[in-house]
């Protein structure tokens, strides 16, 4: 089966003043459909750069990036925007929701862009469904500042999933959350992979967060250090039950 | 119909920043309201000037009893006939032309008695004394084609009394259509007397606002009774100036005056003649023709022989203003006597002057309006620039979910257009209200044309696009990755 993500000899070089920083040094890897890949490494290891290139927010200095078999590393801005809109869902550490905007309007944001012209009623319907799937249907009209961090991250996940993307890219999604809500978010990711077969790439610097993935790729100094299947995978669903019941 | 997505996005974005949106709109609103009010005041003033020129009587001519230009008397019976060769155009046979020569006109003669000029003084010119016009003359003039109104006039000085208060002023005995002739009139209370009251010689009176104020203060005098010549007169109305250019004051002839029906005045004072007849023509270009029709008609009615002078004077407003103007009287007379169709020339010049002054006015207003709108536009640009910096993260979020450069550009342009257009519409509303408030409270005339409204609207939209474009382009050029990292 053709991989969802296939990168070949990917390099990224930054110029900071007179210094040349090699963020990525000829990376090659494949991610197949339905995988939950944790990318781990210390800061400066190049994992964030990889994430930005995978998310089409940045372009590689050299090398190729095939997304669903199509080379997206040299597309025009309009085309790359469309790729982001239709094929990629982002979940960020800082949630990146629009402030002073309701959860519903945040979730339906991707539908306002892209090729499809969707009616307001249809937008709302699909956004509501997405919010329901992350358990926030009742809070659709809450503004982002009225939601807890975990809830905000779930709104972000609902937004990322709205256009049924090929991959879900999560950049330190639990970095701003406490341990219980972190587990809740990881539970959603695992459920998405398990129930809907969504391909997930998770970037983190914490090993115990990476442990929720089915495969762990570790980075160091712009190189892949190791790429192994995760034998001792954590299961968020089970861990949640061990937490004392707290009213959400 | 589906709205463009960018418009939906822009509306939502503006709703997110209600305070900023409101403040920017207020800025734009004040700008447009100021511009519109200024245009309203300017065109109002322009219209007022034009009204004044019209009200000053571009289509008016006055027939006055007597003829002060003629200093010659009908020759007495003992006048010596002298053969004359001069004045060839006057008769068919210049060699046989006879002119009546008065012995008193002989400059070398020495007289043992006061000559006619010395005896009669100015009264031979008929100013006041030689009343020759009648109500029938007025009726005949009224029937001349092209004549709009012909209003009879007798003018005297009188004491008007109310209770113990007396006021010495002018009384005008006039026809009931006088208000139609005086176009800058406005009735504070009541109205003018009717044609029926004039016909029935009723003792009704209309007070000028100055008289009304002297006698009644701020009270409404309509229905009260004042006395003229110890006769009771019922007050029908109070008249004042409708134009801010003419302010009623004591001593003027229009508002420090009272008006009674000309018939009433004639019967009370036992008069049969008129001082003057004020004639207006339906169109301003008709003045000369009507004047030329009136002159022979009145000559015939007054039985004036071919070689006798008129016993009345037809004055058009143009020649009148020449006489009143800074020209020396003899020069003015020469001009009036020698330029045929003078009022046409003057009207032409007046029209040109008006055109020039209104063009200057328009240019001035246009200049002020442009500056205000540029200031308003820079305000919008400033806000949009600020918000581009402030909203870098928002732009990043939008880009990360698939917004294209073009869509971000359109969002920001739509935002500034919405700001300026909604602000502009509010400004139009405020401007209309403000100008009507000004014209009500300060009595300045204002005029808002649909054109001015359309222009303000169009300009505010243009300002939005023009001044919104640069910030919008800046916004669309922010790299997605950079904007997401922006804290």
XYZ file of C-alpha atoms in Angstrom:
735
model
C 0.000 0.000 0.000
C 1.229 3.469 -0.875
C 2.250 5.498 2.156
C 0.281 8.612 3.119
C 3.471 10.494 3.788
C 6.675 9.795 1.990
C 9.696 12.038 2.395
C 12.890 11.533 0.466
C 16.247 13.143 1.293
C 14.559 16.075 2.965
C 16.905 18.843 4.050
C 16.211 22.212 5.575
C 18.870 24.822 6.118
C 18.348 28.100 7.943
C 20.650 31.037 7.865
C 20.884 32.797 11.174
C 23.198 35.738 10.669
C 26.366 34.272 9.253
C 25.692 30.856 10.705
C 24.152 28.077 8.722
C 21.842 25.842 10.700
C 21.084 22.437 9.273
C 17.707 21.711 10.810
C 17.126 18.603 8.731
C 19.899 16.565 7.147
C 18.518 14.401 4.370
C 15.623 12.727 6.079
C 13.720 9.869 4.440
C 10.735 8.169 6.012
C 7.253 6.841 5.205
C 4.079 6.998 7.208
C 1.316 4.586 6.267
C -2.359 5.038 6.602
C -3.709 4.451 10.088
C -0.346 4.835 11.812
C 0.096 6.877 14.979
C 3.674 8.086 14.729
C 5.300 9.832 17.656
C 8.251 11.996 16.668
C 10.448 12.626 19.662
C 13.601 14.553 20.233
C 15.083 17.392 22.258
C 14.585 20.949 21.149
C 16.729 21.790 18.150
C 16.627 18.221 16.924
C 14.682 19.171 13.802
C 11.378 17.578 14.751
C 9.488 20.870 14.629
C 11.003 21.708 11.250
C 9.851 18.317 10.011
C 6.392 19.014 11.363
C 6.247 22.379 9.555
C 7.309 20.813 6.290
C 4.875 17.924 6.714
C 2.162 20.491 7.446
C 3.040 22.476 4.341
C 3.697 25.551 6.474
C 7.284 25.554 5.278
C 9.110 24.273 2.266
C 12.221 22.091 2.308
C 15.558 23.373 1.035
C 15.888 20.197 -0.947
C 14.331 16.761 -1.171
C 10.834 15.634 -1.889
C 7.666 15.283 0.098
C 4.875 13.112 -1.286
C 1.505 13.502 0.357
C -0.932 10.849 -0.874
C 1.515 10.180 -3.668
C 1.699 13.804 -4.849
C 4.840 15.883 -4.548
C 3.738 18.888 -2.521
C 7.199 20.271 -1.736
C 7.224 22.777 -4.619
C 3.635 23.937 -4.972
C 2.398 27.473 -5.377
C 0.865 29.262 -2.422
C -2.676 28.771 -3.671
C -2.145 25.060 -4.213
C -0.367 24.553 -0.908
C -3.181 26.419 0.873
C -5.633 24.021 -0.660
C -3.518 21.056 0.500
C -3.553 22.458 4.052
C -7.258 22.995 3.825
C -8.213 19.571 2.538
C -5.489 17.116 3.521
C -3.928 18.336 6.728
C -5.334 18.905 10.186
C -3.273 20.784 12.762
C -3.344 20.583 16.535
C -0.957 23.019 18.206
C 0.482 23.349 21.654
C -1.046 26.790 22.021
C -4.408 25.605 20.591
C -4.412 28.480 18.073
C -8.085 29.194 18.284
C -9.567 32.537 17.346
C -10.211 34.553 20.462
C -13.606 36.139 21.134
C -15.104 33.585 18.802
C -17.452 30.753 19.663
C -16.293 27.135 19.580
C -18.640 26.469 16.696
C -17.261 29.298 14.559
C -13.720 28.165 15.294
C -14.535 24.652 14.175
C -16.252 25.693 10.961
C -13.315 27.924 9.961
C -11.778 25.477 7.420
C -15.104 25.305 5.598
C -14.920 29.023 4.858
C -11.851 28.428 2.756
C -10.988 26.010 0.018
C -12.743 25.005 -3.142
C -16.096 23.849 -1.841
C -18.773 26.456 -1.405
C -20.771 25.289 1.529
C -23.923 26.977 2.787
C -24.000 28.481 6.263
C -26.488 25.856 7.443
C -24.326 23.006 6.150
C -21.223 24.552 7.754
C -22.972 24.712 11.073
C -24.242 21.160 10.787
C -20.831 19.733 10.029
C -19.132 21.807 12.743
C -21.716 20.659 15.288
C -21.081 17.044 14.326
C -17.342 17.542 14.791
C -17.859 19.193 18.175
C -20.140 16.319 19.209
C -17.436 13.836 18.269
C -15.021 15.455 20.773
C -17.762 15.696 23.412
C -18.223 19.476 23.284
C -21.554 19.682 21.451
C -23.200 21.294 24.445
C -20.650 24.090 24.554
C -20.785 25.101 20.931
C -21.642 28.723 21.717
C -18.959 29.175 24.378
C -16.214 31.582 23.500
C -12.713 30.182 23.640
C -11.861 32.101 26.808
C -14.803 30.419 28.530
C -13.324 26.990 27.875
C -10.640 25.133 29.821
C -7.360 24.226 28.166
C -8.472 20.657 27.537
C -11.718 21.843 26.050
C -9.908 24.307 23.841
C -7.616 21.565 22.590
C -10.665 19.423 21.822
C -12.159 22.310 19.846
C -8.863 22.476 17.949
C -9.050 18.745 17.256
C -12.619 19.083 16.023
C -11.462 21.862 13.697
C -8.537 19.791 12.448
C -10.838 16.873 11.614
C -13.542 18.881 9.860
C -12.357 18.312 6.297
C -11.429 14.645 6.886
C -7.712 15.246 6.367
C -5.228 12.623 5.258
C -3.065 13.318 8.280
C -3.510 14.882 11.668
C -0.402 16.765 12.759
C -0.123 17.413 16.478
C 2.674 19.676 17.710
C 3.162 19.199 21.473
C -0.606 18.972 21.908
C -0.337 18.324 25.636
C 2.351 20.876 26.344
C -0.047 23.332 27.968
C -2.266 20.775 29.680
C -2.228 19.070 33.067
C -1.668 15.350 33.219
C -5.302 14.307 33.339
C -6.425 16.459 30.450
C -3.321 15.348 28.580
C -4.484 11.786 28.913
C -7.969 12.806 27.794
C -6.547 14.394 24.658
C -4.381 11.367 23.976
C -7.467 9.229 24.434
C -9.173 11.195 21.669
C -6.162 10.692 19.397
C -6.048 6.975 20.087
C -9.796 6.708 19.510
C -9.459 8.571 16.207
C -6.750 6.192 15.075
C -8.549 3.119 16.336
C -12.127 3.938 15.273
C -11.675 6.101 12.187
C -8.292 4.945 10.964
C -6.892 8.471 10.955
C -3.177 8.848 10.380
C -1.565 10.845 13.175
C 1.882 12.371 13.483
C 2.567 13.566 17.015
C 5.569 15.738 17.839
C 6.707 15.799 21.428
C 9.807 15.952 23.561
C 8.327 13.859 26.352
C 8.834 10.126 26.154
C 5.721 9.297 28.154
C 3.578 11.258 25.685
C 5.321 9.648 22.739
C 4.503 6.305 24.288
C 0.864 6.636 23.203
C 1.918 6.242 19.568
C 2.150 3.001 17.658
C 5.552 3.926 16.267
C 8.249 6.150 17.696
C 10.729 8.087 15.567
C 13.422 9.863 17.530
C 15.375 12.796 16.169
C 18.694 14.246 17.030
C 20.636 17.050 15.294
C 18.507 16.845 12.193
C 18.921 13.124 11.754
C 16.657 10.208 12.517
C 18.214 8.432 15.469
C 15.827 5.522 15.642
C 12.537 4.482 14.068
C 10.866 1.661 15.939
C 7.442 0.198 16.462
C 6.235 0.937 19.992
C 6.046 -2.341 21.898
C 5.033 -0.852 25.237
C 2.224 1.382 24.050
C 0.236 3.322 26.662
C -3.546 3.226 26.463
C -5.194 6.436 27.535
C -8.629 4.868 27.860
C -7.468 2.491 30.553
C -5.448 5.122 32.383
C -8.423 7.461 32.544
C -10.477 4.926 34.452
C -7.834 4.826 37.154
C -8.267 8.544 37.767
C -10.791 9.389 40.465
C -14.046 10.526 38.945
C -14.107 14.300 38.761
C -16.949 16.339 37.449
C -15.779 17.719 34.139
C -27.786 34.147 -3.235
C -24.633 33.120 -1.471
C -22.456 35.844 -0.067
C -18.767 35.601 -0.880
C -17.002 33.672 1.882
C -14.513 36.476 2.368
C -17.373 38.834 3.146
C -18.755 36.393 5.728
C -15.283 36.034 7.236
C -14.775 39.807 7.317
C -18.114 40.371 9.028
C -17.301 37.753 11.636
C -13.849 39.223 12.193
C -15.312 42.707 12.668
C -17.821 41.360 15.170
C -14.952 39.932 17.165
C -13.485 43.396 17.743
C -16.631 45.322 18.458
C -14.971 48.225 20.204
C -12.370 48.790 17.531
C -14.965 48.364 14.809
C -17.272 50.869 16.471
C -14.544 53.451 16.984
C -13.296 53.220 13.421
C -16.830 53.485 12.107
C -17.425 56.543 14.269
C -14.304 58.124 12.808
C -15.515 57.498 9.298
C -19.024 58.536 10.257
C -17.895 61.905 11.563
C -15.823 62.449 8.434
C -18.668 61.726 6.056
C -21.204 63.591 8.198
C -18.954 66.653 8.202
C -18.472 66.489 4.481
C -22.166 66.080 3.825
C -23.134 68.874 6.183
C -20.573 71.135 4.582
C -21.844 70.348 1.122
C -25.393 70.917 2.359
C -24.452 74.284 3.814
C -22.510 75.243 0.730
C -25.171 74.348 -1.780
C -27.726 75.862 0.568
C -25.831 79.136 0.559
C -25.444 78.918 -3.190
C -29.172 78.368 -3.625
C -29.884 81.188 -1.209
C -27.731 83.550 -3.234
C -29.504 82.529 -6.400
C -32.850 82.949 -4.671
C -31.786 86.363 -3.519
C -30.839 87.381 -7.008
C -34.200 86.175 -8.224
C -35.961 87.728 -5.278
C -34.137 90.956 -6.006
C -36.264 90.947 -9.079
C -34.585 89.641 -12.162
C -38.075 89.212 -13.591
C -39.520 92.338 -12.051
C -40.334 95.726 -13.441
C -41.916 98.627 -11.665
C -44.229 101.149 -13.267
C -43.980 104.370 -11.272
C -46.311 107.287 -11.602
C -44.642 110.403 -13.002
C -41.485 110.759 -15.034
C -38.626 112.508 -13.395
C -36.370 112.146 -16.412
C -38.447 114.610 -18.391
C -37.774 118.169 -17.414
C -39.877 119.681 -20.166
C -43.336 120.987 -19.741
C -46.092 121.070 -22.273
C -45.484 124.259 -24.233
C -47.836 127.095 -23.350
C -50.212 128.473 -25.922
C -48.003 131.453 -26.694
C -45.018 129.316 -27.597
C -43.191 130.391 -30.678
C -42.965 127.867 -33.478
C -39.479 127.468 -34.843
C -38.332 125.575 -37.864
C -35.836 122.868 -37.007
C -33.653 120.571 -39.020
C -32.447 118.467 -36.156
C -33.889 115.168 -35.009
C -34.344 113.674 -38.465
C -35.523 110.266 -37.243
C -38.461 111.714 -35.426
C -40.604 112.659 -38.378
C -41.158 111.861 -42.008
C -40.340 115.318 -43.331
C -37.384 116.751 -41.464
C -37.445 120.037 -43.411
C -40.969 120.754 -42.312
C -40.556 119.626 -38.748
C -41.893 122.105 -36.204
C -40.835 122.125 -32.617
C -42.654 124.012 -29.904
C -40.164 126.313 -28.304
C -40.931 127.784 -24.926
C -39.704 131.334 -24.382
C -38.490 130.337 -20.944
C -36.147 127.846 -22.561
C -34.245 130.596 -24.255
C -30.992 130.650 -22.284
C -30.372 134.297 -23.080
C -33.776 135.518 -22.003
C -34.124 137.381 -18.743
C -37.451 136.761 -17.023
C -39.210 138.909 -14.478
C -41.053 135.961 -13.020
C -39.984 132.534 -11.700
C -39.750 130.105 -14.536
C -41.749 126.862 -14.556
C -38.867 124.872 -13.186
C -38.494 127.185 -10.247
C -42.238 127.332 -9.641
C -42.925 123.658 -9.684
C -39.728 122.233 -8.284
C -39.649 118.454 -8.476
C -43.375 118.067 -8.348
C -43.554 118.482 -12.087
C -41.667 115.220 -12.275
C -44.609 113.654 -10.496
C -42.827 111.983 -7.626
C -45.758 111.386 -5.326
C -47.857 114.318 -6.468
C -48.540 113.564 -10.079
C -50.265 110.282 -9.416
C -51.294 109.058 -12.802
C -51.667 105.302 -12.411
C -54.996 103.724 -11.632
C -56.391 100.357 -10.610
C -57.639 99.950 -14.168
C -54.095 100.437 -15.471
C -53.013 97.605 -13.179
C -55.840 95.418 -14.468
C -54.791 96.109 -18.056
C -51.147 95.308 -17.321
C -52.257 92.088 -15.669
C -53.861 91.089 -18.972
C -50.644 91.555 -20.958
C -49.333 88.182 -22.156
C -46.239 87.101 -20.220
C -47.189 89.025 -17.103
C -47.333 86.901 -14.004
C -48.475 89.370 -11.366
C -49.226 93.061 -11.316
C -49.483 94.466 -7.824
C -50.780 97.937 -7.106
C -48.959 100.060 -4.571
C -49.645 103.209 -2.579
C -47.080 104.185 -0.004
C -47.541 106.538 2.925
C -46.149 107.069 6.380
C -48.429 106.307 9.254
C -48.694 105.841 12.993
C -49.745 102.331 13.912
C -51.246 102.065 17.358
C -52.004 99.203 19.644
C -53.259 100.163 23.055
C -50.896 102.853 24.271
C -48.070 101.853 21.986
C -47.586 103.732 18.775
C -45.052 103.141 16.063
C -44.303 105.400 13.152
C -43.766 103.359 10.071
C -44.539 102.878 6.377
C -47.943 101.740 5.226
C -48.190 100.009 1.901
C -51.546 99.699 0.208
C -51.009 96.670 -1.971
C -52.838 94.058 -3.963
C -53.352 90.678 -2.392
C -50.812 88.992 -4.656
C -47.890 90.909 -3.144
C -46.456 87.836 -1.353
C -46.134 86.130 -4.739
C -43.903 88.961 -5.893
C -41.834 89.202 -2.744
C -40.216 85.811 -2.868
C -38.068 86.075 0.205
C -41.089 86.519 2.417
C -42.123 84.162 5.136
C -45.134 84.405 7.403
C -44.347 84.013 11.094
C -48.006 84.111 12.017
C -51.142 83.969 9.901
C -50.940 84.948 6.259
C -51.636 87.724 3.773
C -55.083 89.168 3.218
C -57.163 87.483 0.544
C -58.391 88.722 -2.794
C -61.927 88.736 -1.390
C -60.882 90.937 1.538
C -59.195 93.265 -0.934
C -62.330 93.394 -3.095
C -64.538 94.099 -0.070
C -62.183 96.869 1.143
C -61.929 95.189 4.515
C -59.874 96.801 7.251
C -57.320 94.056 7.560
C -53.595 94.484 8.033
C -50.399 92.484 7.760
C -47.564 93.589 9.997
C -43.894 93.494 9.184
C -41.987 91.604 11.833
C -40.327 94.765 13.127
C -43.700 96.461 13.663
C -45.149 93.333 15.236
C -42.259 93.173 17.653
C -42.534 96.878 18.575
C -46.257 96.600 19.241
C -46.739 93.074 20.512
C -43.331 91.857 21.605
C -43.182 88.113 21.277
C -46.974 87.656 21.314
C -48.925 86.421 18.348
C -50.818 89.477 17.075
C -53.076 87.598 14.647
C -56.705 88.439 15.388
C -55.861 91.548 17.440
C -56.877 94.990 16.320
C -54.481 97.854 15.618
C -55.348 101.404 14.619
C -54.279 103.411 11.579
C -55.741 106.878 11.101
C -57.913 106.087 14.171
C -59.466 103.264 12.208
C -59.441 99.685 13.554
C -57.571 97.136 11.487
C -57.661 93.401 12.193
C -54.220 91.766 12.061
C -54.124 88.952 9.504
C -50.496 87.965 9.694
C -46.896 88.834 10.432
C -44.320 88.712 7.708
C -40.563 88.378 7.960
C -37.612 87.565 5.761
C -37.127 83.945 4.769
C -33.567 84.580 3.768
C -30.605 84.747 6.066
C -29.168 87.414 3.819
C -31.889 89.908 4.590
C -32.361 90.587 8.275
C -35.426 92.654 9.177
C -34.473 95.801 11.026
C -36.088 99.056 12.033
C -36.252 101.515 9.165
C -36.308 99.078 6.308
C -39.090 99.335 3.798
C -40.291 95.754 3.873
C -40.446 94.581 7.459
C -40.637 97.875 9.334
C -43.894 98.411 7.485
C -47.529 97.400 7.456
C -49.597 96.210 4.531
C -53.280 96.913 3.951
C -55.449 96.234 0.889
C -54.947 98.925 -1.735
C -58.716 99.339 -2.070
C -59.117 99.957 1.645
C -56.361 102.557 1.544
C -57.917 104.310 -1.447
C -61.354 104.521 0.121
C -60.099 105.581 3.552
C -57.747 108.247 2.219
C -60.089 109.192 -0.611
C -57.493 108.427 -3.264
C -58.117 107.250 -6.783
C -54.588 106.839 -8.045
C -51.608 104.606 -7.347
C -47.939 105.352 -6.719
C -46.697 102.368 -8.594
C -47.478 99.011 -10.063
C -45.037 96.166 -9.521
C -45.055 93.720 -12.390
C -43.414 90.324 -12.575
C -43.064 88.361 -15.760
C -43.382 84.625 -16.036
C -39.858 84.346 -17.358
C -36.891 86.605 -16.763
C -36.162 86.944 -20.465
C -39.573 88.506 -20.984
C -38.914 91.686 -19.019
C -37.897 93.858 -21.976
C -40.762 92.722 -24.160
C -43.345 93.271 -21.434
C -41.889 96.710 -20.686
C -42.165 97.569 -24.373
C -45.777 96.418 -24.439
C -46.735 98.311 -21.321
C -45.338 101.672 -22.371
C -47.493 102.297 -25.494
C -50.495 100.753 -23.785
C -50.309 103.167 -20.863
C -49.559 106.090 -23.158
C -52.712 105.335 -25.041
C -54.741 104.947 -21.852
C -53.416 108.224 -20.511
C -54.103 110.009 -23.797
C -50.516 111.081 -24.277
C -49.850 112.567 -27.661
C -47.055 111.348 -29.898
C -44.745 114.248 -29.083
C -45.478 114.294 -25.378
C -43.441 112.607 -22.680
C -44.664 109.663 -20.635
C -46.357 110.492 -17.362
C -45.020 107.276 -15.851
C -41.713 105.457 -15.688
C -41.116 101.833 -16.413
C -38.094 100.668 -14.472
C -36.623 97.248 -14.764
C -34.656 95.904 -11.872
C -31.509 95.874 -13.952
C -31.655 99.573 -14.748
C -32.717 100.251 -11.186
C -29.676 98.537 -9.793
C -27.525 100.460 -12.235
C -28.989 103.690 -10.914
C -28.496 102.584 -7.353
C -25.021 101.300 -7.952
C -21.736 103.069 -7.791
C -22.054 104.523 -11.282
C -22.471 108.275 -11.460
C -26.134 109.016 -12.150
C -25.420 110.750 -15.450
C -23.277 107.861 -16.645
C -25.933 105.420 -15.546
C -28.591 107.364 -17.362
C -26.500 107.442 -20.474
C -26.046 103.703 -20.254
C -29.736 103.078 -19.706
C -30.632 105.373 -22.539
C -28.210 103.924 -25.035
C -27.972 100.202 -24.323
C -31.044 98.496 -25.657
C -32.039 95.349 -23.820
C -29.913 96.406 -20.884
C -31.507 93.978 -18.472
C -30.601 91.153 -20.812
C -26.967 92.159 -20.747
C -27.042 92.525 -17.012
C -28.822 89.210 -16.549
C -26.216 87.603 -18.690
C -23.445 89.098 -16.615
C -25.214 88.214 -13.413
C -25.608 84.673 -14.602
C -21.935 84.458 -15.455
C -20.916 85.929 -12.133
C -23.153 83.434 -10.380
C -21.646 80.597 -12.348
C -18.160 81.730 -11.449
C -18.931 82.136 -7.777
C -20.650 78.768 -7.567
C -17.721 77.126 -9.291
C -15.380 78.704 -6.742
C -17.669 77.560 -3.936
C -17.781 74.031 -5.305
C -14.018 73.919 -5.654
C -13.588 75.139 -2.093
C -16.043 72.605 -0.720
C -14.489 69.891 -2.815
C -11.084 70.764 -1.371
C -12.287 70.648 2.213
C -14.183 67.439 1.583
C -11.147 65.815 0.027
C -8.949 66.703 2.974
C -11.527 65.377 5.477
C -11.910 62.145 3.592
C -8.165 61.662 3.287
C -7.882 62.149 7.035
C -10.707 59.645 7.576
C -9.106 57.253 5.151
C -5.729 57.466 6.851
C -7.560 56.741 10.099
C -8.917 53.566 8.569
C -5.528 52.698 7.139
C -3.942 53.226 10.533
C -6.454 50.949 12.233
C -6.041 48.333 9.552
C -2.252 48.475 9.763
C -2.424 48.119 13.530
C -4.788 45.253 13.266
C -2.558 43.482 10.774
C 0.237 43.518 13.343
C -2.100 42.735 16.170
C -3.791 39.960 14.264
C -0.733 38.220 12.875
C -1.631 35.135 14.857
C -5.178 35.187 13.542
C -3.791 35.372 10.016
C -1.540 32.419 10.813
C -4.466 30.392 12.128
C -6.471 31.156 9.027
C -3.552 30.242 6.780
C -3.007 26.979 8.656
C -6.571 25.873 7.969
C -6.165 26.631 4.290
C -6.784 30.336 3.681
C -5.075 31.468 0.507
C -3.189 34.739 0.246
C -6.000 36.065 -1.892
C -8.600 35.156 0.708
C -6.719 36.929 3.486
C -6.335 39.952 1.211
C -10.036 39.979 0.445
C -10.947 39.582 4.096
C -8.984 42.668 5.066
C -10.231 44.694 2.120
C -13.806 43.722 2.909
C -13.251 44.672 6.524
C -12.073 48.163 5.657
C -14.806 48.562 3.057
C -17.448 47.493 5.568
C -15.974 49.909 8.108
C -15.965 52.804 5.698
C -19.290 52.045 4.036
C -21.242 51.411 7.232
C -19.493 54.403 8.799
C -20.287 56.362 5.665
C -23.966 55.392 5.722
C -24.232 56.367 9.377
C -22.425 59.584 8.483
C -24.977 60.295 5.784
C -27.790 59.826 8.298
C -26.031 62.049 10.849
C -25.177 64.593 8.157
C -28.786 64.825 6.987
C -29.969 65.219 10.559
C -27.260 67.756 11.366
C -27.939 69.909 8.349
C -31.673 69.980 8.937
C -30.962 70.802 12.578
C -28.697 73.653 11.486
C -31.231 75.022 9.054
C -33.910 74.858 11.745
C -31.923 76.338 14.598
C -29.729 78.944 12.874
C -32.050 79.572 9.932
C -29.319 78.840 7.443
C -30.545 77.334 4.310
C -29.124 73.910 3.579
C -29.717 71.661 0.675
C -28.892 67.984 0.368
C -29.181 66.589 -3.101
C -29.377 62.855 -3.839
C -26.214 63.501 -5.813
C -24.379 64.644 -2.679
C -25.539 61.533 -0.823
C -24.523 59.245 -3.649
C -21.178 60.991 -3.830
C -20.497 60.675 -0.094
C -21.406 56.998 -0.244
C -19.249 56.331 -3.264
C -16.320 58.214 -1.814
C -16.477 56.399 1.521
C -16.484 53.050 -0.287
C -13.565 54.190 -2.413
C -11.687 55.323 0.698
C -12.242 51.885 2.212
C -10.825 50.113 -0.815
C -7.992 52.556 -1.384
C -6.764 52.808 2.192
C -7.594 49.203 3.001
C -5.594 47.748 0.163
C -2.098 48.330 1.477
C -2.697 46.881 4.971
C -4.595 43.992 3.398
C -1.699 43.224 1.105
C 0.660 43.345 4.069
C -1.621 40.935 5.902
C -1.782 38.508 3.022
C 1.985 38.460 2.691
C 2.655 37.317 6.225
C 4.182 33.845 5.955
C 1.974 31.247 7.645
C 4.746 29.758 9.719
C 6.017 33.127 10.920
C 2.574 34.262 11.910
C 1.900 31.110 13.896
C 5.066 31.572 15.889
C 4.154 35.199 16.580
C 3.224 35.696 20.191
